[in-house]
Tab-separated table of C-alpha atoms and ligand atoms in Angstrom:
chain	number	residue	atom	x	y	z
G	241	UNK	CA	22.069	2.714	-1.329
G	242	UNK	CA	18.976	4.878	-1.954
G	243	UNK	CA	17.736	6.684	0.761
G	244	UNK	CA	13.649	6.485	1.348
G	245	UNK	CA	12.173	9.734	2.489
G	246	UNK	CA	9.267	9.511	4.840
G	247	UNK	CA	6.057	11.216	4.973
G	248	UNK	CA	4.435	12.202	8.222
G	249	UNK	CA	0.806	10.580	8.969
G	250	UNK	CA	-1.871	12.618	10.445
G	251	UNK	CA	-0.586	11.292	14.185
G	252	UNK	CA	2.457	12.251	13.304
G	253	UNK	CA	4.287	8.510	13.096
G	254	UNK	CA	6.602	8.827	9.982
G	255	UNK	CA	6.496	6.279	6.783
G	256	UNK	CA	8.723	5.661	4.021
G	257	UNK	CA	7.248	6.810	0.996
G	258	UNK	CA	7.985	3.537	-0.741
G	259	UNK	CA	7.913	0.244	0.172
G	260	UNK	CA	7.807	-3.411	-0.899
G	261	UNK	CA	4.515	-5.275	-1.724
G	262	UNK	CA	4.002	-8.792	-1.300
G	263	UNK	CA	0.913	-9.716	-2.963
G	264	UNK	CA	1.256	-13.090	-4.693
G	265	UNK	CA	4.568	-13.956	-3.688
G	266	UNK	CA	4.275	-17.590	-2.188
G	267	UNK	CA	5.261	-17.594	1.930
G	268	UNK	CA	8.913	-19.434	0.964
G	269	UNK	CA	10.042	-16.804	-1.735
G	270	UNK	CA	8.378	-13.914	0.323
G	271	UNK	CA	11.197	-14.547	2.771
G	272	UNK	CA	13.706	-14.695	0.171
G	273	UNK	CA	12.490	-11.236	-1.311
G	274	UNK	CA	11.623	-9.570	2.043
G	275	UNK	CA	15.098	-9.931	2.385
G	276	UNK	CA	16.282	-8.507	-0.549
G	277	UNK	CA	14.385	-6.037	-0.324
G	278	UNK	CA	15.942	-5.150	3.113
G	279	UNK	CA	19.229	-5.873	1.695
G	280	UNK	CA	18.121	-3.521	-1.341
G	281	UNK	CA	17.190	-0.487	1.393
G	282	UNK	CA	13.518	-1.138	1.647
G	283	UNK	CA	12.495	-0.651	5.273
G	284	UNK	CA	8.531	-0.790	4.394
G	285	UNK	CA	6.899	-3.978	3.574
G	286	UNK	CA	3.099	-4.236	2.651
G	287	UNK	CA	1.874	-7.318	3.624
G	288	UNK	CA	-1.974	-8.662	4.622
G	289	UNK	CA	-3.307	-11.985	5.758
G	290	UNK	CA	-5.120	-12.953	2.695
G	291	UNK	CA	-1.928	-13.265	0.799
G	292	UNK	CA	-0.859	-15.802	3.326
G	293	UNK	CA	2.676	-15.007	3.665
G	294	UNK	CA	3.111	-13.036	6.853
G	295	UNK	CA	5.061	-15.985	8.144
G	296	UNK	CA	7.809	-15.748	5.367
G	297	UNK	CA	7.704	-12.104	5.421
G	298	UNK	CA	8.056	-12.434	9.300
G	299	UNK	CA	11.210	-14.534	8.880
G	300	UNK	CA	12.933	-12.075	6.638
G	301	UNK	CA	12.307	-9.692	9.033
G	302	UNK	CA	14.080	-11.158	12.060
G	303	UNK	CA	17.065	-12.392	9.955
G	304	UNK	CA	17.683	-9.434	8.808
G	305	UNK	CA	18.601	-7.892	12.081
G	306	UNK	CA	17.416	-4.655	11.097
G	307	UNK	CA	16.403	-2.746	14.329
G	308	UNK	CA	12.406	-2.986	14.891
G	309	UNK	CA	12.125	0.989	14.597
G	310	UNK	CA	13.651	1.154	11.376
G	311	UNK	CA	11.102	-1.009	10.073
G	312	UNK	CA	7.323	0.028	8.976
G	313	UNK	CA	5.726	-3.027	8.282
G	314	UNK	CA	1.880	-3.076	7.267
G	315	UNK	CA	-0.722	-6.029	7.466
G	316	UNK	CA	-4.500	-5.965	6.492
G	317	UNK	CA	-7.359	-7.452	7.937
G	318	UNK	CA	-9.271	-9.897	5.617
G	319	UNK	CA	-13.071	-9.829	4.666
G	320	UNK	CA	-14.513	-13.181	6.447
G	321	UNK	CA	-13.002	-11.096	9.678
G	322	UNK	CA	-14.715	-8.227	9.678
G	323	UNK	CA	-17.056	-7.589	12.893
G	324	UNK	CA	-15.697	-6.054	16.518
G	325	UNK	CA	-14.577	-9.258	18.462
G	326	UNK	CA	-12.854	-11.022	14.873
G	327	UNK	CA	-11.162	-8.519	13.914
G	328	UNK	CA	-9.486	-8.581	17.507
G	329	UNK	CA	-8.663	-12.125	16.779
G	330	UNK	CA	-7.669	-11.604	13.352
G	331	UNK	CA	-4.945	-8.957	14.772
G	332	UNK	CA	-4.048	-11.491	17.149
G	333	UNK	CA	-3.349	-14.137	14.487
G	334	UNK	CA	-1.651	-11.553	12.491
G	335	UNK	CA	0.794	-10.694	14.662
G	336	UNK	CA	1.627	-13.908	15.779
G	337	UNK	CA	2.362	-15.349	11.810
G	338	UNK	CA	4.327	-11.970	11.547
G	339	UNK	CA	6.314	-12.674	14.774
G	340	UNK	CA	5.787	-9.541	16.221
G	341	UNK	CA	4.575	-7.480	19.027
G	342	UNK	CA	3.028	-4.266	17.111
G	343	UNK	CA	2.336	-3.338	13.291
G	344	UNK	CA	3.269	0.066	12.085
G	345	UNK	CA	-0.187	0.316	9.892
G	346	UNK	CA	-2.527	-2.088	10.257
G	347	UNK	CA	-5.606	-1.733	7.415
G	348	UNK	CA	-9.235	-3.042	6.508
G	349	UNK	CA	-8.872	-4.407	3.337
G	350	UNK	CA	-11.729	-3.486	1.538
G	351	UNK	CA	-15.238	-1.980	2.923
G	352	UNK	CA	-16.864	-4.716	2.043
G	353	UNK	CA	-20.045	-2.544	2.100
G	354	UNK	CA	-22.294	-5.436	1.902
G	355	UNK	CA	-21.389	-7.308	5.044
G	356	UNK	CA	-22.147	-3.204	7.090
G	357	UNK	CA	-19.620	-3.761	9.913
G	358	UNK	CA	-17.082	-1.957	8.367
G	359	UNK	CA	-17.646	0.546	11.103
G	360	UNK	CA	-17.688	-1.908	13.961
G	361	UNK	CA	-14.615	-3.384	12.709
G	362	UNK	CA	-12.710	-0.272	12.751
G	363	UNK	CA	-13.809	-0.159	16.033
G	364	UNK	CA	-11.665	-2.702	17.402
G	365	UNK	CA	-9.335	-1.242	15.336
G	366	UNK	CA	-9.194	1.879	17.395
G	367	UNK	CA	-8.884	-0.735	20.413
G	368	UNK	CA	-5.662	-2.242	18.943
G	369	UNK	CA	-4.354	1.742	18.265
G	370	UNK	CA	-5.491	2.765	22.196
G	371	UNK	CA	-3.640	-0.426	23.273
G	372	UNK	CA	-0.380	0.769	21.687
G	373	UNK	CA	-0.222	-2.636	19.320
G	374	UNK	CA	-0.877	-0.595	15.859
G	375	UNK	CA	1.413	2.658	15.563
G	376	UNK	CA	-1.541	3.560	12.593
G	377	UNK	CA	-4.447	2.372	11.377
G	378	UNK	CA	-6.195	2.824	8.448
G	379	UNK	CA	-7.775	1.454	5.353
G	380	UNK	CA	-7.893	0.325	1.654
G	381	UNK	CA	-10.244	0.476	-1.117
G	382	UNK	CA	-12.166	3.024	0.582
G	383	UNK	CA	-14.520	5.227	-1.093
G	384	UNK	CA	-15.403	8.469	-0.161
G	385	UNK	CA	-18.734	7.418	1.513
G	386	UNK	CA	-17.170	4.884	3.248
G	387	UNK	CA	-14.782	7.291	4.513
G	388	UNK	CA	-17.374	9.778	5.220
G	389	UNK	CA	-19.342	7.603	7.597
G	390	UNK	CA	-15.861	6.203	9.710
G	391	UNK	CA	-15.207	10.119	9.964
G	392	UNK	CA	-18.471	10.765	11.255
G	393	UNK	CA	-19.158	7.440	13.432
G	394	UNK	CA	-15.526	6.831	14.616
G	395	UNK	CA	-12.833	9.018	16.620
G	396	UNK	CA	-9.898	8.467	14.584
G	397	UNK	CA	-9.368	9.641	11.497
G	398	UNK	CA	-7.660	6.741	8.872
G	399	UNK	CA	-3.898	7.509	8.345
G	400	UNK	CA	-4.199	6.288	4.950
G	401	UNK	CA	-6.225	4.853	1.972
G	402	UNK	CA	-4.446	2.189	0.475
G	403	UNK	CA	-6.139	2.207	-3.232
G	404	UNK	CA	-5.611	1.224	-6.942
G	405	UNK	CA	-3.858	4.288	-8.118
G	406	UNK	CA	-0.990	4.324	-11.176
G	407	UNK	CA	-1.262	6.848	-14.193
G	408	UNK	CA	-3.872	4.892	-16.077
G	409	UNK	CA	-6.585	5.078	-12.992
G	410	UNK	CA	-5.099	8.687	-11.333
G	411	UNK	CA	-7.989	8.813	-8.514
G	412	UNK	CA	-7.819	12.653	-8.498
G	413	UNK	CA	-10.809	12.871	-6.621
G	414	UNK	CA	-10.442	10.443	-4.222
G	415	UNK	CA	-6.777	12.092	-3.788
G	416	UNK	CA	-8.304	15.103	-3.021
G	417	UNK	CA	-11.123	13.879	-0.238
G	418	UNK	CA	-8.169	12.795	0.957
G	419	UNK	CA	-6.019	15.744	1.191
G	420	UNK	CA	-8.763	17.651	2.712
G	421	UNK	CA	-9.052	15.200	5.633
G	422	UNK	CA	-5.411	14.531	6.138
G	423	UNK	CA	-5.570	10.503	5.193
G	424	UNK	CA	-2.523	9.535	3.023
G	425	UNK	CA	-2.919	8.005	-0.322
G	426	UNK	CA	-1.170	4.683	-0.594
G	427	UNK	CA	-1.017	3.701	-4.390
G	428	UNK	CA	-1.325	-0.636	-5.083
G	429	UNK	CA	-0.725	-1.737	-7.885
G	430	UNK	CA	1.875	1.447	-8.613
G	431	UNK	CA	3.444	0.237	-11.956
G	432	UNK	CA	-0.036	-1.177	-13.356
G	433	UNK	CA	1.064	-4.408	-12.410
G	434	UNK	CA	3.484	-4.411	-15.032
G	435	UNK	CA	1.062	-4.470	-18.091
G	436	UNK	CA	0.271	-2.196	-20.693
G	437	UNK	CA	1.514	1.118	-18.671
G	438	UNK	CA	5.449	0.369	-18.734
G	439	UNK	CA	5.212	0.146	-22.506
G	440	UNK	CA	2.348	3.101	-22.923
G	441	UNK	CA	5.127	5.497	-26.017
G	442	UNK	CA	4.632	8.746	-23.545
G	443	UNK	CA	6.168	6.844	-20.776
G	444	UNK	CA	9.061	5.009	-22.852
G	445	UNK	CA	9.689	8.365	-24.121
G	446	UNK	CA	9.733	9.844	-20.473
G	447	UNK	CA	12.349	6.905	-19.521
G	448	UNK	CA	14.340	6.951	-22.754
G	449	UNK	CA	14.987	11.213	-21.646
G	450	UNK	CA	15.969	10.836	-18.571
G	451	UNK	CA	17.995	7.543	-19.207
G	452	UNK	CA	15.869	5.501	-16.706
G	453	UNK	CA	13.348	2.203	-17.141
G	454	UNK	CA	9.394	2.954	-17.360
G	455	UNK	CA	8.849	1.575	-13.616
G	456	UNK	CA	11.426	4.267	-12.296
G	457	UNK	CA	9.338	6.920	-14.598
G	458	UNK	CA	6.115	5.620	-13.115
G	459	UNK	CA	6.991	5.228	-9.762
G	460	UNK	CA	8.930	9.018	-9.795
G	461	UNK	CA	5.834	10.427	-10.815
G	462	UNK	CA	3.962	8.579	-7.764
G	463	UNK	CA	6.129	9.645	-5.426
G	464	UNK	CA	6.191	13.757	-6.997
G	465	UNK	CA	2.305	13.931	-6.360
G	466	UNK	CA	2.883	12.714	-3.102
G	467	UNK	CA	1.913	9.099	-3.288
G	468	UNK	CA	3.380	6.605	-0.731
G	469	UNK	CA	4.162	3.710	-3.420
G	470	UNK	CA	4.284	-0.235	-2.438
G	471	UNK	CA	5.892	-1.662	-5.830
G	472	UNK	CA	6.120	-5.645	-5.927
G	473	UNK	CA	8.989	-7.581	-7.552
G	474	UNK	CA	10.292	-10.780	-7.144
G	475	UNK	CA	12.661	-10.435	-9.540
G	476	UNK	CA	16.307	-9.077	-7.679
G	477	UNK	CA	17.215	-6.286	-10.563
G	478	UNK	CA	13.844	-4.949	-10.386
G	479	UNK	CA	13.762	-4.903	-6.403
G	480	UNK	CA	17.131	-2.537	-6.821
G	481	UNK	CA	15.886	-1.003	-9.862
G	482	UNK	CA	12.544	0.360	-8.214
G	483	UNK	CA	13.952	1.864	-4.818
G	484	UNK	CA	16.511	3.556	-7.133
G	485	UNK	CA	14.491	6.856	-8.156
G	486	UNK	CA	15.210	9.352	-5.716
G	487	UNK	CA	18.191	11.085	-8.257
G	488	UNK	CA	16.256	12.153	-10.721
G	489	UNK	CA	12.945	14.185	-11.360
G	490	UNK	CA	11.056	14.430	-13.864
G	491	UNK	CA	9.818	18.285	-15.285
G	492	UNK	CA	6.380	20.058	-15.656
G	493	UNK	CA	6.466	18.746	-19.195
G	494	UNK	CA	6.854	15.005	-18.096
G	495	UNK	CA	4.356	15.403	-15.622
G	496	UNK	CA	1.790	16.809	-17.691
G	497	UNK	CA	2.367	14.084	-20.679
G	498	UNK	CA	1.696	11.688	-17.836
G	499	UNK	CA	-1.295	13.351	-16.474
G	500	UNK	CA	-3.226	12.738	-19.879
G	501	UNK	CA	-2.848	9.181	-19.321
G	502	UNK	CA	-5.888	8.607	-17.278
G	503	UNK	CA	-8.073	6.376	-18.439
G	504	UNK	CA	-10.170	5.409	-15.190
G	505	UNK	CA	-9.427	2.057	-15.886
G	506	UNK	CA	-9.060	-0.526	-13.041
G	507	UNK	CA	-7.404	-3.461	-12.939
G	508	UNK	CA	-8.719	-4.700	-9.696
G	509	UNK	CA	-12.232	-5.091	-8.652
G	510	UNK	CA	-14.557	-2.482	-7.288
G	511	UNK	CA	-14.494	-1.642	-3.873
G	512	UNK	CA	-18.446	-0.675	-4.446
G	513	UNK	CA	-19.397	-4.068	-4.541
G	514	UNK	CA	-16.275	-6.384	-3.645
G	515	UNK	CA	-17.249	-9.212	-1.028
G	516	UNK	CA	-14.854	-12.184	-1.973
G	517	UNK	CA	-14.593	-14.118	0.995
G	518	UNK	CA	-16.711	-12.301	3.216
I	1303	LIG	P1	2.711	-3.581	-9.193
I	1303	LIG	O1	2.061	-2.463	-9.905
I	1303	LIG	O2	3.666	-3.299	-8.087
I	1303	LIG	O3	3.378	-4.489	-10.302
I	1303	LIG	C1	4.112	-5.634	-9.981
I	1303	LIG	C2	4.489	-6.365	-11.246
I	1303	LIG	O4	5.103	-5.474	-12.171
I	1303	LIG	C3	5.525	-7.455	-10.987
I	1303	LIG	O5	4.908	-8.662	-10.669
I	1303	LIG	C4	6.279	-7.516	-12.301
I	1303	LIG	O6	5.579	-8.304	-13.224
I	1303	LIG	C5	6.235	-6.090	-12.770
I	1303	LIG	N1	7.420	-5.291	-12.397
I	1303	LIG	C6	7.842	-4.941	-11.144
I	1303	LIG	N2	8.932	-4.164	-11.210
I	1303	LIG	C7	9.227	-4.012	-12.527
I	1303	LIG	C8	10.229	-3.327	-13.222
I	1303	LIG	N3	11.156	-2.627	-12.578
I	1303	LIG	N4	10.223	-3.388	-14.578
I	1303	LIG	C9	9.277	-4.086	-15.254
I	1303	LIG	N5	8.289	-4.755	-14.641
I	1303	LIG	C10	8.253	-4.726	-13.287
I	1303	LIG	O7	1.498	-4.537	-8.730
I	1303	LIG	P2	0.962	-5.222	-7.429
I	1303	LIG	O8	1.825	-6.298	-6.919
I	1303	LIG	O9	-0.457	-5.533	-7.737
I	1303	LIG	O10	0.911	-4.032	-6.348
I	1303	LIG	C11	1.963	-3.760	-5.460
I	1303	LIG	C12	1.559	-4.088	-4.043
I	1303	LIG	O11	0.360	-3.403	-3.688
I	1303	LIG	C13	1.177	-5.558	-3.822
I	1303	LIG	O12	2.293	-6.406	-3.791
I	1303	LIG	C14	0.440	-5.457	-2.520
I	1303	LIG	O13	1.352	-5.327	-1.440
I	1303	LIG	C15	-0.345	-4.182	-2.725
I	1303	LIG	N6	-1.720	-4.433	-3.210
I	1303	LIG	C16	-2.750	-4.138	-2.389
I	1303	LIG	C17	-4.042	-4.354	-2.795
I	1303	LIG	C18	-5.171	-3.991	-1.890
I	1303	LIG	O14	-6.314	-4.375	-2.149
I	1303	LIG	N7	-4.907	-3.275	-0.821
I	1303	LIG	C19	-4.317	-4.913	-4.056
I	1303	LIG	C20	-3.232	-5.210	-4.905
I	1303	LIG	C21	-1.945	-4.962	-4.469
């Protein structure tokens, strides 16, 4: 079984570098792969309320009788919460579906810069931190001026940026705000959401050398420019086949074909102006 390496946060609480995402996998068949996942060796699962299956993913959890400290399990708080006293509630309700006592990284979901209380909501999220019921918090889909303003109106600096990031949308700059302010990049949507990227020739080629699938390319080269990665699969083979890329490494000349591939082109909407559900 692979072993994960973790990555220390900027309070020092470790996290795998790769875990299992969740999004669009109905509550029933998140329990079933939550648990093979955890069967697989994943001990990080990326969750959030919006994709309404904390319960399932819950489930999984406790029948897997994996100790609670092995386990880093993240949840995000949804739009229409956003605001000091909701997103208390919101945590509340979170950790209840989830069947727990405390998240490991619990993130705003997007900025949401329309609604303004992004600030007020992380806010109560430095509550939930002080009270000892998040071990992190953090965001997603966070640009740098939204960052900027929680650095300067907040006390705690976000752990992490959880943000569309896979070869064809690189993020170098937002990587780099980043880096200078010690906030881990969290890459969604790792593998492109299985479109175009896995059969892009340069990264075929990349697989076909080092006798490994596109996704283990992709998500090798994540995890080399120090990306935490959150792949998704449903599918049993792939759940296996995407933890399994910590013996091999790809060279200067693989990562260089790959850096070329930028094409700053999202899949997912822009955090700019994103306000579904708000
Ligand atoms: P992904 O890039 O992980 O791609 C998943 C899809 O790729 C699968 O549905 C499948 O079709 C395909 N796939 C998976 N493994 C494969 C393999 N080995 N070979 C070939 N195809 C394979 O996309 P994602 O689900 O969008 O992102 C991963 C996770 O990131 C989500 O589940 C969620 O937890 C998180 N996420 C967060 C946000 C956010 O706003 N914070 C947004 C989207 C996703």
């Amino acid at each position: 079984m692979s072993k994960v390496p973790s990555i220390s946060l900027n309070n020092g609480v470790a996290m795998p570098q790769l875990g299992f995402g969740v999004w669009q996998v109905p509550d029933d068949e998140a329990t079933k792969a939550v648990g093979l996942a955890l069967e697989a060796g994943y001990r990080s699962i990326d969750t959030a309320a919006i994709y309404e299956n904390e319960e399932g993913t819950g489930r999984a959890v406790a029948a897997s009788g994996i100790p609670r400290e092995e386990l880093f399990i993240t949840t995000k708080l949804w739009n229409s919460e956003q605001g000091y006293d909701s997103t208390l509630r919101a945590f509340d309700a979170s950790l209840d579906r989830l069947g727990l006592d405390h998240i490991d990284l619990y993130l705003i979901h997007w900025p949401v810069p329309s609604k303004g209380v992004y600030v007020d909501t992380y806010k109560a999220f430095e509550k939930i931190y002080a009270d000892g019921r998040a071990r992190a918090i953090g965001v997603s889909n966070f640009l740098p001026e939204h960052l900027t303003r929680l650095i300067e109106e907040t006390s705690i600096v976000p752990a992490a940026n959880q943000i569309e990031l896979h070869p064809q949308l690189q993020q170098a700059e937002l990587r780099a705000f980043h880096a200078q302010h010690g906030i881990k990049t969290e890459a969604w949507s790792p593998l492109g959401q299985g479109r175009g990227l896995l059969e892009v020739p340069t990264v075929v080629a990349i697989a076909q050398k080092h006798e490994r699938t596109p996704a283990q390319v992709v998500l090798r080269w994540h995890l080399q420019i120090g990306n935490v990665v959150i792949p998704k699969s449903v599918t049993p083979s792939r759940i296996r086949e995407n933890i399994d890329v910590f013996g091999f490494e790809l060279d200067d000349e693989d990562m260089s074909a790959l850096a070329v591939l930028d094409e700053g082109k999202r899949l997912g909407p822009n955090p700019a102006t994103f306000d579904y559900g708000a």
